[in-house]
Amino acid sequence: MTEFANRMDGITGSAIRELFKLLSNPEIISFGGGNPAKESFPVSDVTKIVNDLLTEKGEAILQYGPTEGYMPLKQAYTEHILRPKGLDANADELLVLSGSSQGLDILAKIFTNPGETILVEAPTFLGALQAFRMYQANIVTVENDSNGINLESLERLMRELKPKLFYCISTFQNPSGGTLPLEKRKKVAELAEKYDVIVIEDDPYCDLRYTGEVLPTIKQFDKSGHVIMLNSFSKILSPGIRVGMAFGNKEIIRKMTIAKQSADTHTSNLSQAIAAEFLSRGLLPKHLERINKFYAERLNTMVNGMKKHFPKECKYTIPEGGLFIWCEMPEGTKMLDIWKEATSKYNVAFIPGKHFYPTAEGHENTFRLNFSMETPERIEAGIEALGKLLQKYVK
Amino acid sequence: MTEFANRMDGITGSAIRELFKLLSNPEIISFGGGNPAKESFPVSDVTKIVNDLLTEKGEAILQYGPTEGYMPLKQAYTEHILRPKGLDANADELLVLSGSSQGLDILAKIFTNPGETILVEAPTFLGALQAFRMYQANIVTVENDSNGINLESLERLMRELKPKLFYCISTFQNPSGGTLPLEKRKKVAELAEKYDVIVIEDDPYCDLRYTGEVLPTIKQFDKSGHVIMLNSFSKILSPGIRVGMAFGNKEIIRKMTIAKQSADTHTSNLSQAIAAEFLSRGLLPKHLERINKFYAERLNTMVNGMKKHFPKECKYTIPEGGLFIWCEMPEGTKMLDIWKEATSKYNVAFIPGKHFYPTAEGHENTFRLNFSMETPERIEAGIEALGKLLQKYVK
């Protein structure tokens, strides 16, 4: 058979996706996924919006659109997403994406030659690792200290390895749930300029905040155009419509646009217009209020269950928002074995943490819990079951 | 500023797109684009479909979906698109794409290392050239004879250059309007097997047939799994929703799926579901009947105008379908100069043909006319004006 390109060597698809396939059994209480709750979607608002859009400008919506994106979406994003965060953008600093994951693919494509370095947090988003691997990047993890990435490690790696990109989920990180402190945000922007490294600030969870204070983004400290911010409508509106946004230096946005042109021509106009209308009709704040209350309850239910049922040897940090809690069992615990027992005998699932690291070895004692997809009742039952199982492994 | 990857060297975006930007003036009669007529879109059918979909399964449509694609779309595509053509597919031989252009990007990504050869027709679709360039492919054109590609040239290039891919628009080619004869289709499939080359059979225009007999696709002669067929909903339903389909060997489809996973996760569920419902409700045949009648009138109007007003030195072939007529003025004519005069003084536009060749030199006497976007009245007026201008250049 025809040989595939070298970039496909060892690329076998997401291990997590394979785990997901085992979870079609509805009897299993799943803390494994990362989807929004299905009850969170504003179905009737979207139905009304789509009706109005097709009635008022159906021919334009169904026609080809510009690669750069649907202008009303750029305007609504600037007004309703950026300005409330103290940011502002011209249209040529924005590119609409088919989900923010497209931004990871395109940024790796336009910036990295095979073998060049991309720095990532450890643990990090598996989809990013997969996108970067496809461009044969040298993926290197930055060390952590007690509150996120260690800046000395980051600076040393930037100096020594001359990376092209540093990939960072600054708020309610997937999978750790952590949020980068203010001072570190400032410093990341400074280091990016000093060492001429592009920071990809991926920020899909920032609006899912249940407690604590909003922090400025890394992008807000970017004086030199080295930070590209990626936002997504997946967690605040709908992942199924596939809409994200890149905001950055216009030269970079221009190159991204060229790359997107030959990748998918443009993002679905209907999807873009739905997102634009959802914002411009002022529906987002009320929607966020509703879903954040809803997610906060699920988070609290999970944390209360963990306090009650988990062994005290299992360490975790309670996140201020997002969708995930990151847990560490004592060194030497094999969470993959526990996963097998959990799914086959305890009808409860999570994701073993080792999948979130670029290297195959280590971190076998870690795991990620998601609290968005199950009802509070099922969260209580699932955490109790999981707690019982974990107890067996610390005795 | 941070250096871009080598693959971006010399990549400046589509020249055609830049030409399009000059055409926002509504006084210009444009034969330059390649969009479907806006009047061709089944807006009210789509509105009804979207309403039903969101009402019946809004939560599932707005949630994440599988990278492989929305199963009802694969089923409807198999039943309503493939089977009427004498083809059949299992679900694992199909991948839903965000427009068929995504298929070009993904196939170049998974098959070609930098410097490896991709064979293309000359002229060919500019978007394909752009996608292939991004993977630093060595793009080589196959010679033509009086009815499409020259098979001796194709075989010689396959033998000598060991290409990974041969890209071919088999029916109503863009930009030439030509259709590969039956015997050549058979032979292309045989050569692909013999020399272990993947044929990308891009077939977005096949259902826009106004005269003549339907031909079997190259895919129908594929015994070895070397042909990947790409279809699109852009010309038969709507380009704005961005839905296409790849049909091929399941190992290749599997690798394409992995590549798509890190490119955009999946295609918009709403877009996929619209396409699925449009097919499964049996709306396509009537729709095609309507738009084909409509396009045939525009084609005839254009051809009649060309017969009347164009200099006899301008050669062209009347296509049996699709959206384009390809024209050749006498050797030495500079269509780019004529284009400038046409748009600035005659208020009429076309695309100079040299953009459709991978090399910058030559073919300056060729141009492409599109007949789908203007009304018959404007086609008449535009062709008369263009004819007058062309006459000046043959005297």
mmCIF file of C-alpha atoms in Angstrom, chain B residues 164-367:
data_model
loop_
_atom_site.group_PDB
_atom_site.id
_atom_site.type_symbol
_atom_site.label_atom_id
_atom_site.label_comp_id
_atom_site.label_asym_id
_atom_site.label_seq_id
_atom_site.Cartn_x
_atom_site.Cartn_y
_atom_site.Cartn_z
ATOM 1 C CA LYS B 164 2.299 9.912 -4.043
ATOM 2 C CA LEU B 165 -0.867 11.501 -5.417
ATOM 3 C CA PHE B 166 -2.561 12.316 -8.696
ATOM 4 C CA TYR B 167 -5.195 15.020 -8.333
ATOM 5 C CA CYS B 168 -7.961 14.938 -10.921
ATOM 6 C CA ILE B 169 -11.353 16.631 -11.328
ATOM 7 C CA SER B 170 -12.914 14.034 -13.570
ATOM 8 C CA THR B 171 -16.167 15.742 -14.560
ATOM 9 C CA PHE B 172 -16.765 19.350 -15.678
ATOM 10 C CA GLN B 173 -13.301 20.224 -14.533
ATOM 11 C CA ASN B 174 -12.477 23.536 -12.884
ATOM 12 C CA PRO B 175 -11.329 25.548 -14.774
ATOM 13 C CA SER B 176 -11.430 23.748 -18.138
ATOM 14 C CA GLY B 177 -15.028 22.513 -18.075
ATOM 15 C CA GLY B 178 -13.737 19.237 -19.557
ATOM 16 C CA THR B 179 -14.835 15.706 -18.700
ATOM 17 C CA LEU B 180 -12.460 12.756 -18.741
ATOM 18 C CA PRO B 181 -13.681 10.124 -21.262
ATOM 19 C CA LEU B 182 -14.747 6.696 -20.068
ATOM 20 C CA GLU B 183 -11.735 4.782 -21.380
ATOM 21 C CA LYS B 184 -9.353 7.192 -19.708
ATOM 22 C CA ARG B 185 -11.165 6.787 -16.380
ATOM 23 C CA LYS B 186 -10.645 3.057 -16.515
ATOM 24 C CA LYS B 187 -7.006 3.473 -17.405
ATOM 25 C CA VAL B 188 -6.342 6.011 -14.623
ATOM 26 C CA ALA B 189 -7.567 3.466 -12.057
ATOM 27 C CA GLU B 190 -5.317 0.791 -13.589
ATOM 28 C CA LEU B 191 -2.260 3.034 -13.594
ATOM 29 C CA ALA B 192 -2.908 4.044 -9.978
ATOM 30 C CA GLU B 193 -2.787 0.400 -8.968
ATOM 31 C CA LYS B 194 0.175 -0.443 -11.185
ATOM 32 C CA TYR B 195 2.352 2.417 -9.919
ATOM 33 C CA ASP B 196 0.906 2.556 -6.395
ATOM 34 C CA VAL B 197 -0.277 6.154 -6.647
ATOM 35 C CA ILE B 198 -3.323 7.501 -4.810
ATOM 36 C CA VAL B 199 -5.802 9.192 -7.142
ATOM 37 C CA ILE B 200 -7.799 12.020 -5.610
ATOM 38 C CA GLU B 201 -10.933 12.087 -7.738
ATOM 39 C CA ASP B 202 -12.496 15.428 -6.884
ATOM 40 C CA ASP B 203 -16.061 15.415 -8.143
ATOM 41 C CA PRO B 204 -18.000 18.468 -6.933
ATOM 42 C CA TYR B 205 -19.653 19.330 -10.247
ATOM 43 C CA CYS B 206 -20.804 15.935 -11.507
ATOM 44 C CA ASP B 207 -24.482 16.485 -10.663
ATOM 45 C CA LEU B 208 -24.616 19.781 -12.543
ATOM 46 C CA ARG B 209 -25.114 18.077 -15.918
ATOM 47 C CA TYR B 210 -27.146 19.913 -18.579
ATOM 48 C CA THR B 211 -26.586 17.659 -21.613
ATOM 49 C CA GLY B 212 -24.900 14.362 -22.459
ATOM 50 C CA GLU B 213 -24.646 11.051 -20.661
ATOM 51 C CA VAL B 214 -23.525 10.379 -17.095
ATOM 52 C CA LEU B 215 -20.160 8.583 -16.964
ATOM 53 C CA PRO B 216 -19.001 6.154 -14.286
ATOM 54 C CA THR B 217 -16.504 7.691 -11.884
ATOM 55 C CA ILE B 218 -12.846 6.647 -11.757
ATOM 56 C CA LYS B 219 -13.709 5.227 -8.339
ATOM 57 C CA GLN B 220 -15.972 2.676 -10.028
ATOM 58 C CA PHE B 221 -12.934 1.113 -11.727
ATOM 59 C CA ASP B 222 -10.858 1.082 -8.516
ATOM 60 C CA LYS B 223 -10.144 -2.521 -7.569
ATOM 61 C CA SER B 224 -7.174 -1.873 -5.299
ATOM 62 C CA GLY B 225 -8.302 0.972 -3.037
ATOM 63 C CA HIS B 226 -6.085 3.555 -4.744
ATOM 64 C CA VAL B 227 -8.873 6.033 -5.523
ATOM 65 C CA ILE B 228 -10.232 8.470 -2.963
ATOM 66 C CA MET B 229 -13.340 10.210 -4.180
ATOM 67 C CA LEU B 230 -14.196 13.641 -2.806
ATOM 68 C CA ASN B 231 -17.720 14.983 -3.027
ATOM 69 C CA SER B 232 -19.114 18.271 -1.902
ATOM 70 C CA PHE B 233 -22.461 19.723 -0.920
ATOM 71 C CA SER B 234 -21.256 23.165 -2.007
ATOM 72 C CA LYS B 235 -22.615 23.030 -5.541
ATOM 73 C CA ILE B 236 -25.733 20.921 -4.956
ATOM 74 C CA LEU B 237 -26.983 22.423 -1.679
ATOM 75 C CA SER B 238 -24.889 25.198 -0.091
ATOM 76 C CA PRO B 239 -21.202 26.082 0.132
ATOM 77 C CA GLY B 240 -21.791 28.229 3.224
ATOM 78 C CA ILE B 241 -22.480 25.223 5.456
ATOM 79 C CA ARG B 242 -19.101 23.622 4.500
ATOM 80 C CA VAL B 243 -19.845 19.928 4.093
ATOM 81 C CA GLY B 244 -17.980 17.464 1.913
ATOM 82 C CA MET B 245 -17.301 13.741 1.932
ATOM 83 C CA ALA B 246 -14.325 11.471 1.318
ATOM 84 C CA PHE B 247 -14.967 7.922 0.128
ATOM 85 C CA GLY B 248 -12.145 5.439 -0.076
ATOM 86 C CA ASN B 249 -10.154 2.568 1.333
ATOM 87 C CA LYS B 250 -10.830 2.252 5.065
ATOM 88 C CA GLU B 251 -7.159 2.360 6.084
ATOM 89 C CA ILE B 252 -6.776 5.683 4.339
ATOM 90 C CA ILE B 253 -10.064 6.957 5.751
ATOM 91 C CA ARG B 254 -8.816 5.975 9.214
ATOM 92 C CA LYS B 255 -5.619 8.002 8.787
ATOM 93 C CA MET B 256 -7.614 10.915 7.384
ATOM 94 C CA THR B 257 -9.864 10.744 10.451
ATOM 95 C CA ILE B 258 -6.871 10.981 12.776
ATOM 96 C CA ALA B 259 -5.605 13.992 10.844
ATOM 97 C CA LYS B 260 -9.022 15.616 10.919
ATOM 98 C CA GLN B 261 -9.304 15.029 14.660
ATOM 99 C CA SER B 262 -6.459 17.428 15.333
ATOM 100 C CA ALA B 263 -7.485 19.805 12.534
ATOM 101 C CA ASP B 264 -11.043 20.709 13.547
ATOM 102 C CA THR B 265 -12.319 17.859 15.798
ATOM 103 C CA HIS B 266 -15.374 17.375 13.607
ATOM 104 C CA THR B 267 -17.517 19.159 11.041
ATOM 105 C CA SER B 268 -20.390 21.280 12.365
ATOM 106 C CA ASN B 269 -23.172 18.908 13.413
ATOM 107 C CA LEU B 270 -25.813 21.361 12.290
ATOM 108 C CA SER B 271 -24.282 21.525 8.806
ATOM 109 C CA GLN B 272 -23.973 17.749 8.628
ATOM 110 C CA ALA B 273 -27.543 17.225 9.797
ATOM 111 C CA ILE B 274 -28.893 19.727 7.265
ATOM 112 C CA ALA B 275 -27.151 17.846 4.440
ATOM 113 C CA ALA B 276 -28.385 14.512 5.806
ATOM 114 C CA GLU B 277 -31.995 15.647 6.014
ATOM 115 C CA PHE B 278 -31.884 17.294 2.603
ATOM 116 C CA LEU B 279 -30.909 13.935 1.130
ATOM 117 C CA SER B 280 -33.065 11.652 3.242
ATOM 118 C CA ARG B 281 -36.189 13.744 2.638
ATOM 119 C CA GLY B 282 -35.641 13.093 -1.073
ATOM 120 C CA LEU B 283 -35.233 16.783 -1.890
ATOM 121 C CA LEU B 284 -32.103 16.514 -4.024
ATOM 122 C CA PRO B 285 -33.516 15.254 -7.370
ATOM 123 C CA LYS B 286 -36.116 18.032 -7.667
ATOM 124 C CA HIS B 287 -33.587 20.602 -6.539
ATOM 125 C CA LEU B 288 -31.076 19.462 -9.164
ATOM 126 C CA GLU B 289 -33.738 19.521 -11.812
ATOM 127 C CA ARG B 290 -34.515 23.120 -10.933
ATOM 128 C CA ILE B 291 -30.955 24.416 -10.726
ATOM 129 C CA ASN B 292 -29.734 22.505 -13.771
ATOM 130 C CA LYS B 293 -32.464 24.049 -15.906
ATOM 131 C CA PHE B 294 -31.517 27.406 -14.514
ATOM 132 C CA TYR B 295 -27.755 26.953 -15.116
ATOM 133 C CA ALA B 296 -28.324 25.471 -18.566
ATOM 134 C CA GLU B 297 -30.122 28.661 -19.568
ATOM 135 C CA ARG B 298 -27.205 30.745 -18.363
ATOM 136 C CA LEU B 299 -24.680 28.546 -20.162
ATOM 137 C CA ASN B 300 -26.671 28.739 -23.398
ATOM 138 C CA THR B 301 -27.014 32.486 -23.111
ATOM 139 C CA MET B 302 -23.275 32.795 -22.662
ATOM 140 C CA VAL B 303 -22.399 30.465 -25.520
ATOM 141 C CA ASN B 304 -24.832 32.179 -27.882
ATOM 142 C CA GLY B 305 -23.298 35.520 -26.952
ATOM 143 C CA MET B 306 -19.791 34.170 -27.499
ATOM 144 C CA LYS B 307 -20.719 32.837 -30.932
ATOM 145 C CA LYS B 308 -22.081 36.232 -31.867
ATOM 146 C CA HIS B 309 -19.537 38.572 -30.290
ATOM 147 C CA PHE B 310 -16.228 36.781 -29.695
ATOM 148 C CA PRO B 311 -13.514 36.827 -32.362
ATOM 149 C CA LYS B 312 -13.304 33.524 -34.212
ATOM 150 C CA GLU B 313 -9.660 33.302 -33.078
ATOM 151 C CA CYS B 314 -10.864 32.736 -29.520
ATOM 152 C CA LYS B 315 -11.218 28.953 -29.036
ATOM 153 C CA TYR B 316 -13.414 27.324 -26.443
ATOM 154 C CA THR B 317 -15.249 24.077 -25.801
ATOM 155 C CA ILE B 318 -18.872 24.042 -24.705
ATOM 156 C CA PRO B 319 -19.099 22.042 -21.469
ATOM 157 C CA GLU B 320 -21.887 19.544 -20.785
ATOM 158 C CA GLY B 321 -22.224 20.804 -17.228
ATOM 159 C CA GLY B 322 -20.474 22.493 -14.330
ATOM 160 C CA LEU B 323 -19.907 26.200 -13.979
ATOM 161 C CA PHE B 324 -17.084 27.137 -16.351
ATOM 162 C CA ILE B 325 -16.052 27.737 -19.953
ATOM 163 C CA TRP B 326 -12.337 27.750 -20.752
ATOM 164 C CA CYS B 327 -11.114 30.003 -23.528
ATOM 165 C CA GLU B 328 -7.875 30.385 -25.441
ATOM 166 C CA MET B 329 -6.949 33.478 -27.382
ATOM 167 C CA PRO B 330 -4.150 33.331 -29.967
ATOM 168 C CA GLU B 331 -0.669 32.631 -28.607
ATOM 169 C CA GLY B 332 0.932 35.865 -27.431
ATOM 170 C CA THR B 333 -2.281 37.490 -26.183
ATOM 171 C CA LYS B 334 -1.831 38.860 -22.676
ATOM 172 C CA MET B 335 -5.098 38.186 -20.879
ATOM 173 C CA LEU B 336 -3.881 39.958 -17.753
ATOM 174 C CA ASP B 337 -3.663 43.235 -19.698
ATOM 175 C CA ILE B 338 -7.068 42.568 -21.190
ATOM 176 C CA TRP B 339 -8.395 41.812 -17.701
ATOM 177 C CA LYS B 340 -7.259 45.244 -16.506
ATOM 178 C CA GLU B 341 -8.979 46.961 -19.404
ATOM 179 C CA ALA B 342 -12.070 44.773 -19.041
ATOM 180 C CA THR B 343 -12.577 45.588 -15.374
ATOM 181 C CA SER B 344 -11.632 49.257 -15.556
ATOM 182 C CA LYS B 345 -13.268 50.299 -18.842
ATOM 183 C CA TYR B 346 -15.715 47.613 -19.925
ATOM 184 C CA ASN B 347 -17.183 46.745 -16.511
ATOM 185 C CA VAL B 348 -16.784 43.042 -17.117
ATOM 186 C CA ALA B 349 -14.547 40.513 -15.340
ATOM 187 C CA PHE B 350 -13.141 37.022 -15.894
ATOM 188 C CA ILE B 351 -10.130 35.141 -14.511
ATOM 189 C CA PRO B 352 -6.867 35.087 -16.468
ATOM 190 C CA GLY B 353 -5.994 31.429 -16.991
ATOM 191 C CA LYS B 354 -2.362 31.485 -15.891
ATOM 192 C CA HIS B 355 -3.489 31.353 -12.237
ATOM 193 C CA PHE B 356 -4.679 27.797 -12.776
ATOM 194 C CA TYR B 357 -1.222 26.450 -13.563
ATOM 195 C CA PRO B 358 1.361 25.605 -10.926
ATOM 196 C CA THR B 359 4.123 27.478 -12.767
ATOM 197 C CA ALA B 360 4.173 31.229 -13.052
ATOM 198 C CA GLU B 361 5.104 31.324 -16.755
ATOM 199 C CA GLY B 362 3.029 30.751 -19.841
ATOM 200 C CA HIS B 363 -0.648 30.263 -20.608
ATOM 201 C CA GLU B 364 -1.127 34.024 -20.663
ATOM 202 C CA ASN B 365 -3.525 33.712 -23.590
ATOM 203 C CA THR B 366 -6.067 31.656 -21.615
ATOM 204 C CA PHE B 367 -9.004 32.673 -19.421
#
